[in-house]
Tab-separated table of C-alpha atoms and ligand atoms in Angstrom:
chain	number	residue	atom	x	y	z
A	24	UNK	CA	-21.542	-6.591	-2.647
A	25	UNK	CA	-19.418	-6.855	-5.800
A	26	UNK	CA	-19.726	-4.673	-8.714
A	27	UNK	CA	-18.080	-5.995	-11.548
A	28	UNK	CA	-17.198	-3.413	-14.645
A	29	UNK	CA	-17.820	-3.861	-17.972
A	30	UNK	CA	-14.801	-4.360	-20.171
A	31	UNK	CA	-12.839	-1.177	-20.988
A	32	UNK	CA	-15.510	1.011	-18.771
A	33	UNK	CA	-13.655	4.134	-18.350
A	34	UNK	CA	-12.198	5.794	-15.779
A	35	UNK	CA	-14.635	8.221	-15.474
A	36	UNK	CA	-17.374	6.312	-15.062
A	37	UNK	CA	-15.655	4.014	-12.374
A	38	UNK	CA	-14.670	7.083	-10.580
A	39	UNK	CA	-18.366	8.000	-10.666
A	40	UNK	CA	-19.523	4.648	-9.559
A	41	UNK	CA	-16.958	4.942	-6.403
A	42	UNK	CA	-18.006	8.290	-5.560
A	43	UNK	CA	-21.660	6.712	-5.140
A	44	UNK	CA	-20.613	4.061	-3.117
A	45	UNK	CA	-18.601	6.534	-0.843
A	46	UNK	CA	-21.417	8.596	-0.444
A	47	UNK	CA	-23.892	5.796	0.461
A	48	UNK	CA	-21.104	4.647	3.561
A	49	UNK	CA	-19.797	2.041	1.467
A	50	UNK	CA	-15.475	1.353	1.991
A	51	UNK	CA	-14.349	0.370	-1.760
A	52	UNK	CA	-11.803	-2.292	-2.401
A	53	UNK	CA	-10.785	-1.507	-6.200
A	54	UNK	CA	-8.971	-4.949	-8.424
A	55	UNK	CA	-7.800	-4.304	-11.596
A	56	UNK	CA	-7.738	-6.926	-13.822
A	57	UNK	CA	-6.248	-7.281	-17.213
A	58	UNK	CA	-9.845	-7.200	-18.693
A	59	UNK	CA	-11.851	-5.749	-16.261
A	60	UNK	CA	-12.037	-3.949	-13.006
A	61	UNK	CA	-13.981	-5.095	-10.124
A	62	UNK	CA	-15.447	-3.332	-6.816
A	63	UNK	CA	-15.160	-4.927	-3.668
A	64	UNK	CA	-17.747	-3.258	-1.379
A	65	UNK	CA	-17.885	-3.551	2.174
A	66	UNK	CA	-20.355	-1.941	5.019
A	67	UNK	CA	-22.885	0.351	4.049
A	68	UNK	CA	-26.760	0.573	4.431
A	69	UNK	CA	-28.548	-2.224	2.684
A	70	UNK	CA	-29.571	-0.789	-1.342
A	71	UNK	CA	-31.293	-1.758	-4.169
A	72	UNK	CA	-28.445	-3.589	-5.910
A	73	UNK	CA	-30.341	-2.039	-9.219
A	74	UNK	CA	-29.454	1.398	-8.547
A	75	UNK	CA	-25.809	0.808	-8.873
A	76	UNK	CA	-26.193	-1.590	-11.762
A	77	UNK	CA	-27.857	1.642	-14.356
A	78	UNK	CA	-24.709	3.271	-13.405
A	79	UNK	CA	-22.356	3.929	-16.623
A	80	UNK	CA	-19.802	1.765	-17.027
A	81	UNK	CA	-21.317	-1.302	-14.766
A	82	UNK	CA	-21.893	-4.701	-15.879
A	83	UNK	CA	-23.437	-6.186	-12.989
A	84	UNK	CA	-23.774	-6.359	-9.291
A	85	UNK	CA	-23.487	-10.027	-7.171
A	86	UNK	CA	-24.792	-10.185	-3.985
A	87	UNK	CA	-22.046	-11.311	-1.503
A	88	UNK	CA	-24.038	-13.567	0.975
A	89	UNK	CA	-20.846	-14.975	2.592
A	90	UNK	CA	-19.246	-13.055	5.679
A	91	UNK	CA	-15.948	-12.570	4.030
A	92	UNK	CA	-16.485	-10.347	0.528
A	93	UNK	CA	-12.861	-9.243	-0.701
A	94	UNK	CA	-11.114	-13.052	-0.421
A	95	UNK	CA	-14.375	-14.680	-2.331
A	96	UNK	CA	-14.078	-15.961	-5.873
A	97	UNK	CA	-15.930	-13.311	-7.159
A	98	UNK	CA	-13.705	-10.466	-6.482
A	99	UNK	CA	-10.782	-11.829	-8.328
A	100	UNK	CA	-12.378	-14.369	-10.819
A	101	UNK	CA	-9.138	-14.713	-12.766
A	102	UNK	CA	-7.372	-15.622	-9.695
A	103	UNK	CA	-4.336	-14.141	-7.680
A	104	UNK	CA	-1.068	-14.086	-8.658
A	105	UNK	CA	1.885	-13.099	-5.891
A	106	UNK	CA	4.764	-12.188	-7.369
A	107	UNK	CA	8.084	-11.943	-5.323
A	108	UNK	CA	11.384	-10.428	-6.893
A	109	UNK	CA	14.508	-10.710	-5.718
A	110	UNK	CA	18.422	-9.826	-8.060
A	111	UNK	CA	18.021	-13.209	-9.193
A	112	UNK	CA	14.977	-14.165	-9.624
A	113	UNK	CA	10.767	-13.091	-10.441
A	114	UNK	CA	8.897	-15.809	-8.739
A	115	UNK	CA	4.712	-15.738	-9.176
A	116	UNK	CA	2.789	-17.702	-6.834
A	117	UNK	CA	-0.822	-18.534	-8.345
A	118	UNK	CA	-1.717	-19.391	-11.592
A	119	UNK	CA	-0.187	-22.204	-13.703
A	120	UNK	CA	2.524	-22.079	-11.014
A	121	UNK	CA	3.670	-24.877	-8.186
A	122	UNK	CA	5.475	-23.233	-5.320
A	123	UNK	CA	7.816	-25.314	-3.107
A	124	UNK	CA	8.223	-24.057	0.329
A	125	UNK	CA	11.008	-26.320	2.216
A	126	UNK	CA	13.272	-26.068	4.531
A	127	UNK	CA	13.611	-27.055	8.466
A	128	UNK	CA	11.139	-26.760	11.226
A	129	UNK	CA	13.628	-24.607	13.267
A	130	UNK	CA	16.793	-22.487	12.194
A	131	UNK	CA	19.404	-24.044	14.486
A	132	UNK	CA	22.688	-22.797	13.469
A	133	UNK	CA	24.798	-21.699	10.622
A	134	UNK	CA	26.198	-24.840	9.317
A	135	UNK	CA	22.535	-26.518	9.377
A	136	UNK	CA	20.719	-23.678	7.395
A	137	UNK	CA	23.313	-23.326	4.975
A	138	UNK	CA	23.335	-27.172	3.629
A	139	UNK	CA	19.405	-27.367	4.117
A	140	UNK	CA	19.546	-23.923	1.670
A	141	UNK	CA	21.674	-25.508	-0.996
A	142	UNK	CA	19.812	-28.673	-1.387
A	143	UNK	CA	16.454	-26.995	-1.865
A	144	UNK	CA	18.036	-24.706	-4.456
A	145	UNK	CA	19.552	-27.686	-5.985
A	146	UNK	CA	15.985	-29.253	-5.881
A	147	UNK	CA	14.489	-26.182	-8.110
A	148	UNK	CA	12.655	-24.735	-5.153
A	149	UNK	CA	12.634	-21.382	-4.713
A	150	UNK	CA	11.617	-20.453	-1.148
A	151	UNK	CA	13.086	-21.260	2.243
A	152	UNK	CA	11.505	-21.870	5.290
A	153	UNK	CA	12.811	-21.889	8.929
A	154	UNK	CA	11.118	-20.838	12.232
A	155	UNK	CA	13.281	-18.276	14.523
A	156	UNK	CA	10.504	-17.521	17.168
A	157	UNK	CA	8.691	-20.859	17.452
A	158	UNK	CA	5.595	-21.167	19.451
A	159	UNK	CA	5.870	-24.639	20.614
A	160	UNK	CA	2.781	-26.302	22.552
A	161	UNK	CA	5.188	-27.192	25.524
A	162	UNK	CA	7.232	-24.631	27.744
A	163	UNK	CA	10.144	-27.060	27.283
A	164	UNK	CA	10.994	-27.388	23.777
A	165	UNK	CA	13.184	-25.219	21.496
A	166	UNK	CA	12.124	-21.754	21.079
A	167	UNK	CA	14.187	-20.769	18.282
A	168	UNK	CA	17.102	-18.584	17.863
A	169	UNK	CA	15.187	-15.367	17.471
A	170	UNK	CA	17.155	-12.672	15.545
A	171	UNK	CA	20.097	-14.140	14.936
A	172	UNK	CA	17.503	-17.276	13.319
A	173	UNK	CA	16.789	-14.183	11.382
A	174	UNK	CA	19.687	-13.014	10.037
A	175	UNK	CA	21.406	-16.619	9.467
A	176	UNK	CA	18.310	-17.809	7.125
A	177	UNK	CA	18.242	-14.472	5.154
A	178	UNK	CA	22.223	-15.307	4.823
A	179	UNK	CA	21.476	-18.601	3.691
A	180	UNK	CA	18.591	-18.194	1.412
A	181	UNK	CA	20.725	-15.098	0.203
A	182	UNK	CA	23.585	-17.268	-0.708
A	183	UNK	CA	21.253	-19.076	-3.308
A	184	UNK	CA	19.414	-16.834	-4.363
A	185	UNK	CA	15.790	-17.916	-2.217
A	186	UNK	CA	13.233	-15.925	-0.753
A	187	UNK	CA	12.685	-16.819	3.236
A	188	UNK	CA	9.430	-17.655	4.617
A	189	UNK	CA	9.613	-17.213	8.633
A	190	UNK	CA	6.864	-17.512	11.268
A	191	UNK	CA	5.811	-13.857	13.144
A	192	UNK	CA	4.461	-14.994	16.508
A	193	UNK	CA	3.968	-11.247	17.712
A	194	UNK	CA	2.794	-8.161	15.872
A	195	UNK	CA	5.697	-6.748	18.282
A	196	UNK	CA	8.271	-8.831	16.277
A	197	UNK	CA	6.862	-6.762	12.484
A	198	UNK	CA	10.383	-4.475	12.457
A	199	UNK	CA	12.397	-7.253	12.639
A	200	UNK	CA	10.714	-9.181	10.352
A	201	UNK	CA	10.502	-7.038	7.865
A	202	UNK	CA	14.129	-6.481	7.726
A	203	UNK	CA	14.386	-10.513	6.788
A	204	UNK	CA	11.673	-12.004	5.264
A	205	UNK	CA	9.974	-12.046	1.489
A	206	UNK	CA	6.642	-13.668	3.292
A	207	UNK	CA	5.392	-13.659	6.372
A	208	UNK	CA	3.862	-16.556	8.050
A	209	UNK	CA	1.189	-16.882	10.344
A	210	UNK	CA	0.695	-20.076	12.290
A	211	UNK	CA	-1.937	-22.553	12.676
A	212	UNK	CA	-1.786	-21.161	16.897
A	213	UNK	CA	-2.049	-17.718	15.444
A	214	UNK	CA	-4.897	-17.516	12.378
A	215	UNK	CA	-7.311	-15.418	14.867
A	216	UNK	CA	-4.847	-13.641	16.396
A	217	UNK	CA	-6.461	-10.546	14.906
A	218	UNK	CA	-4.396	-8.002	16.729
A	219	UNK	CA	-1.509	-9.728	14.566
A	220	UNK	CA	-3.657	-9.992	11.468
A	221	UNK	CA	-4.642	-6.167	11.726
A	222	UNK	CA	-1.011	-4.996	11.557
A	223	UNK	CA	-0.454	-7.496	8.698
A	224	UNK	CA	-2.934	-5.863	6.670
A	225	UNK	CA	-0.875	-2.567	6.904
A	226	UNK	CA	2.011	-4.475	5.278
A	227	UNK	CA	3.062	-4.570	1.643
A	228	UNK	CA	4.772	-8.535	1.913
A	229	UNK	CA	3.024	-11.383	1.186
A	230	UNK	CA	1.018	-13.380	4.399
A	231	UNK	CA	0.991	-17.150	4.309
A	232	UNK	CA	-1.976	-17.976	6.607
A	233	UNK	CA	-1.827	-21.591	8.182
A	234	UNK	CA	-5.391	-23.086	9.148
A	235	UNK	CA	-5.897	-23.379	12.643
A	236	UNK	CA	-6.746	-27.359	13.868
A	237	UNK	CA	-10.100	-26.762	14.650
A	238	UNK	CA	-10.693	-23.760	11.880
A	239	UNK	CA	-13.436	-24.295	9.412
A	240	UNK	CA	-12.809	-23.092	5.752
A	241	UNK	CA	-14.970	-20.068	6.590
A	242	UNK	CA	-13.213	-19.561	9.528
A	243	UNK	CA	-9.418	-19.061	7.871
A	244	UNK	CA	-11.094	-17.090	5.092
A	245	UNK	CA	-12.733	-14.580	7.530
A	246	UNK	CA	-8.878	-14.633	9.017
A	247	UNK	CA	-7.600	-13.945	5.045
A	248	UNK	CA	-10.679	-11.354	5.135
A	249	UNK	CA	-8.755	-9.092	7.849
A	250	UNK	CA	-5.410	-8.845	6.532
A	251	UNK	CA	-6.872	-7.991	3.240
A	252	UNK	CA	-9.139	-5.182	5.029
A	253	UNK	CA	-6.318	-3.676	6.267
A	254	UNK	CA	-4.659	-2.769	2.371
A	255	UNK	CA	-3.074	-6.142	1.575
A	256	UNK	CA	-4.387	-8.172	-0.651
A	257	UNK	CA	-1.119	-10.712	-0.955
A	258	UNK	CA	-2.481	-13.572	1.018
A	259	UNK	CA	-1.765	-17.431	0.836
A	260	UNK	CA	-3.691	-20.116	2.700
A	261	UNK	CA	-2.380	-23.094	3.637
A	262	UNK	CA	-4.040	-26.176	4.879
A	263	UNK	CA	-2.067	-28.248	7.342
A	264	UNK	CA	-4.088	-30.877	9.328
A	265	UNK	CA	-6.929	-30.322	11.270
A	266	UNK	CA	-8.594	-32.458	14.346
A	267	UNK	CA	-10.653	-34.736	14.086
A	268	UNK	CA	-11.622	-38.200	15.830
A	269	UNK	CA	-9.440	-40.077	14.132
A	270	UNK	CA	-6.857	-40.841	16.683
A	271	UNK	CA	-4.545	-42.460	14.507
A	272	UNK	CA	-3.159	-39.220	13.134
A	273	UNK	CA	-1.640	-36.301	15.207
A	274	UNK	CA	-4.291	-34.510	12.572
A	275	UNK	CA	-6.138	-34.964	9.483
A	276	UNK	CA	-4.983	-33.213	6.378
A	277	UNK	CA	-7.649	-32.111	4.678
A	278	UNK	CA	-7.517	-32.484	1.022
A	279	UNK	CA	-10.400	-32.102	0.199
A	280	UNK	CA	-9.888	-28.287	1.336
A	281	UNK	CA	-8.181	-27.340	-2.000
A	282	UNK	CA	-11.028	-27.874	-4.683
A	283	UNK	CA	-13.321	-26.295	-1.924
A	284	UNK	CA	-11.049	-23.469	-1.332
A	285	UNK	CA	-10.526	-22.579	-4.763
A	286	UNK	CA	-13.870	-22.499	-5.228
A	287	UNK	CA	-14.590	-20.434	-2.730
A	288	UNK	CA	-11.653	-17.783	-3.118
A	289	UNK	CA	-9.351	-16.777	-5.702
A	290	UNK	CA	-6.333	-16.455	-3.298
A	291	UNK	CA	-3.644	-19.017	-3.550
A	292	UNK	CA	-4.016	-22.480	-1.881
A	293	UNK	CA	-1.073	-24.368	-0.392
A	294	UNK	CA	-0.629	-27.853	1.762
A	295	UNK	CA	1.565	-28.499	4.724
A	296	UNK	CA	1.870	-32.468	4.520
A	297	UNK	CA	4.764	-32.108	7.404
A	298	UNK	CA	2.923	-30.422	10.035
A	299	UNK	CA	-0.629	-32.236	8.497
A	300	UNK	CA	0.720	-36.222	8.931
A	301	UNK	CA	3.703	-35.550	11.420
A	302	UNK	CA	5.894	-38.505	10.106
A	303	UNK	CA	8.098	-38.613	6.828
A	304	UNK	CA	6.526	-41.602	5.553
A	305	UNK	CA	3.542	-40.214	4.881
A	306	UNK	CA	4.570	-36.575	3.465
A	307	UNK	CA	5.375	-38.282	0.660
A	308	UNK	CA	2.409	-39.352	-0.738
A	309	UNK	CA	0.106	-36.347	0.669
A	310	UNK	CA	2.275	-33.820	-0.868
A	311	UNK	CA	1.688	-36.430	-4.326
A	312	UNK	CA	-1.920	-36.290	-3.742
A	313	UNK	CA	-1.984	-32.160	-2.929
A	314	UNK	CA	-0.434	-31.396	-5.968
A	315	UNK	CA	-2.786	-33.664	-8.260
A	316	UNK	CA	-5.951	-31.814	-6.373
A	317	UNK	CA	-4.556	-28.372	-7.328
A	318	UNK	CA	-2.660	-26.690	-5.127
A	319	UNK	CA	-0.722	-24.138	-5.652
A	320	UNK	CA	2.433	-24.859	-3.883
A	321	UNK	CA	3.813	-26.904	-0.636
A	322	UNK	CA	5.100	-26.293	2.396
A	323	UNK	CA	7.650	-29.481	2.977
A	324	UNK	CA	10.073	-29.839	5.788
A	325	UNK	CA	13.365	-31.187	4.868
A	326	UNK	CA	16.500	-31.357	7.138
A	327	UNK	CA	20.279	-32.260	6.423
A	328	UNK	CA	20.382	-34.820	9.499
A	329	UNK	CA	16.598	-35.549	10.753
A	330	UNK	CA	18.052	-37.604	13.392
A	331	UNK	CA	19.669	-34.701	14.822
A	332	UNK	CA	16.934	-32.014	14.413
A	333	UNK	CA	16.150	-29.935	17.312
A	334	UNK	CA	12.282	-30.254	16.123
A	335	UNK	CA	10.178	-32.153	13.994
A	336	UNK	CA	12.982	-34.806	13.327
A	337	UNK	CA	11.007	-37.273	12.632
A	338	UNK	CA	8.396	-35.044	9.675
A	339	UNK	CA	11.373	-34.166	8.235
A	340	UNK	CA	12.496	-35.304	5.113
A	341	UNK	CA	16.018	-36.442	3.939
A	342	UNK	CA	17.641	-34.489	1.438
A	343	UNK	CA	17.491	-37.577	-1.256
A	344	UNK	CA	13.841	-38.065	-0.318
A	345	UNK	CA	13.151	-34.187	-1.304
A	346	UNK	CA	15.397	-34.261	-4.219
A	347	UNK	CA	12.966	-37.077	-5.341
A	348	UNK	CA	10.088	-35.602	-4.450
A	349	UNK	CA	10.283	-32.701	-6.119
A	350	UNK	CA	11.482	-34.529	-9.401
A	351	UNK	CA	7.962	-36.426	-8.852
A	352	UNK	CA	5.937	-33.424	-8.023
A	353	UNK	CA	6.912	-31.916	-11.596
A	354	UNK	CA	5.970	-34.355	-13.383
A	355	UNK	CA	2.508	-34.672	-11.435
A	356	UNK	CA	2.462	-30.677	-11.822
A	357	UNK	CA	2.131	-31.101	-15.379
A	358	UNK	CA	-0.524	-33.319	-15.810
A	359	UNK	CA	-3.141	-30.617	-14.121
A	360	UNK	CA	-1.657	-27.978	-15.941
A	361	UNK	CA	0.688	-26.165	-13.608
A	362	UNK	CA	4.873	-25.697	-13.667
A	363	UNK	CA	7.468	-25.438	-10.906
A	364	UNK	CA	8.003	-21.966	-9.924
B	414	PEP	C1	5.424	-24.328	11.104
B	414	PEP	O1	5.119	-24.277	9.903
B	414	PEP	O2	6.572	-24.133	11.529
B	414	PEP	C2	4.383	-24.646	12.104
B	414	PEP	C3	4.629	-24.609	13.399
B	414	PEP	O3	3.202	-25.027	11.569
B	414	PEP	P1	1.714	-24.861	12.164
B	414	PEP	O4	1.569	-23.426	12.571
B	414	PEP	O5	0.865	-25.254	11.011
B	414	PEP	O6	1.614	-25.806	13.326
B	415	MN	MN1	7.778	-27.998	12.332
């Protein structure tokens, strides 16, 4: 249930309203907006919405039929905003705002992160990615350079003035992460790992959840649902391909996600066209096609030599490719009404 405040109902009364709630088992999940605030309520006996709608102050009470209650649309109609900071730089995620997430599949060594860093900063983009604890489907492949992955892309993005986006694989790995990153990723392997998504809910960084392949949109919000449980309400999705019988693709990228989505939730939406194709050539035109169907930021892979890269070569873009594409995306950013953040 959602009980939404009437504008400039006073403290008082929303204090009173709470204090109901509390009493009738109810856990409250207070948003402030700039106009109004809103109550997210969650367990509880079953009530007579009514009752809590003659309270002072209320405006009215919505029903929450779907399982997840504090990531739906109605909790945060205006939408959220995640705002990052850094000496540089205020960066707000959400909103009229397009977010470009790039950088290379894995960090591999100093020289690599460093020139991958520059040319997204010399893009415009303000957020670099790198994995440093991978978990790749075979045994075989490169795991990542763990801490020192770390502390070389916090070096690099540092240089330029970028937040760092990195994947956590283990709730055992949270100290160390927080040390380094501005946002903390969750993979597609990983979006019901809910021992992991527990802890995350006890942290005050941002959480960029990745769709799992064979996670339904209800699926990744319930996901979003127990990080923001927890306390923290700074969550991103991000769609990145999921499987289906076309065999054509290594997975589908489902577009179609981001209208649905933002229906559905106010949190922000983002697209993974690397991981979601799995081949340059076709990045291109889904990260084109994400932007013009509203969402709120990419997540592109770009690396300095692709031929060379120790994973994901072949997704990865070239830096004159990026440099294009993000002179493209702004101008399709415009046309629905959003700027480059
Ligand atoms: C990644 O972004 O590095 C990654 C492995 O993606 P996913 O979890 O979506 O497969
Ligand atoms: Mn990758």
């Amino acid at each position: 249930m959602i009980v939404i405040m009437q504008e400039g109902a006073q403290e008082l009364q929303i204090q009173q309203v709470v204090e109901k709630l509390v009493d009738l088992g109810y856990d409250i999940h207070r948003s402030t907006g700039v106009t109004r605030t809103v109550l997210g309520v969650v367990g509880g006996r079953i009530i007579d919405t009514r009752e809590i709608e003659l309270l002072e102050g209320v405006d009215h009470v919505v029903r929450v039929t779907t399982a997840y209650k504090l990531a739906s649309r109605q909790f945060n109609p205006e939408g959220t905003r995640i705002v990052l900071t850094n000496r540089s730089r205020r960066l707000e995620i959400g909103g009229d705002s397009l977010a470009i997430i790039a950088g290379p599949c894995s960090v591999e060594n100093r020289e690599q992160i460093q020139a991958i860093a520059g040319l997204v900063a010399g893009s415009g983009s303000a957020i670099l990615r790198g994995s440093t604890f991978r978990m790749p489907f075979s045994p075989y492949s490169f795991p990542g350079l763990g801490e020192e992955g770390l502390q070389l892309l916090r070096e690099a993005a540092d240089q330029f003035g970028l937040f760092v986006v990195s994947e956590i694989s283990d709730r055992e790995q949270l100290p160390l992460f927080s040390r380094y990153v501005d946002i903390l990723q969750v993979g597609a392997r990983n979006m019901q790992n809910f021992n992991l998504l527990k802890e995350l809910g006890r942290m005050e960084k941002p959480v960029l959840l990745k769709r799992g392949i064979a996670a339904t949109l209800e699926e990744l919000l319930l996901s979003a649902e127990h990080v923001m449980a927890g306390g923290n309400r700074q969550v991103l999705l991000c769609e990145r391909g999921i499987r289906t019988f076309e065999g054509a693709e290594t997975t589908t990228l489902d577009l179609a996600a981001i209208p649905m989505l933002k229906r559905l939730t106010h949190l922000p939406v983002l697209v993974d066209p690397s991981h979601g194709t799995g081949r340059r050539d076709k990045v291109i035109p889904m990260a084109r096609a994400a932007v013009a169907a509203g969402a709120d930021g990419l997540m592109v892979e770009v690396h300095n030599q692709p031929e060379r890269a120790l994973n994901d070569g072949a997704q990865s873009l070239y830096p004159s490719q990026f440099a294009q594409l993000v002179h493209e995306l702004t101008g399709i950013a415009k046309v629905v009404g959003k700027t480059l953040a």
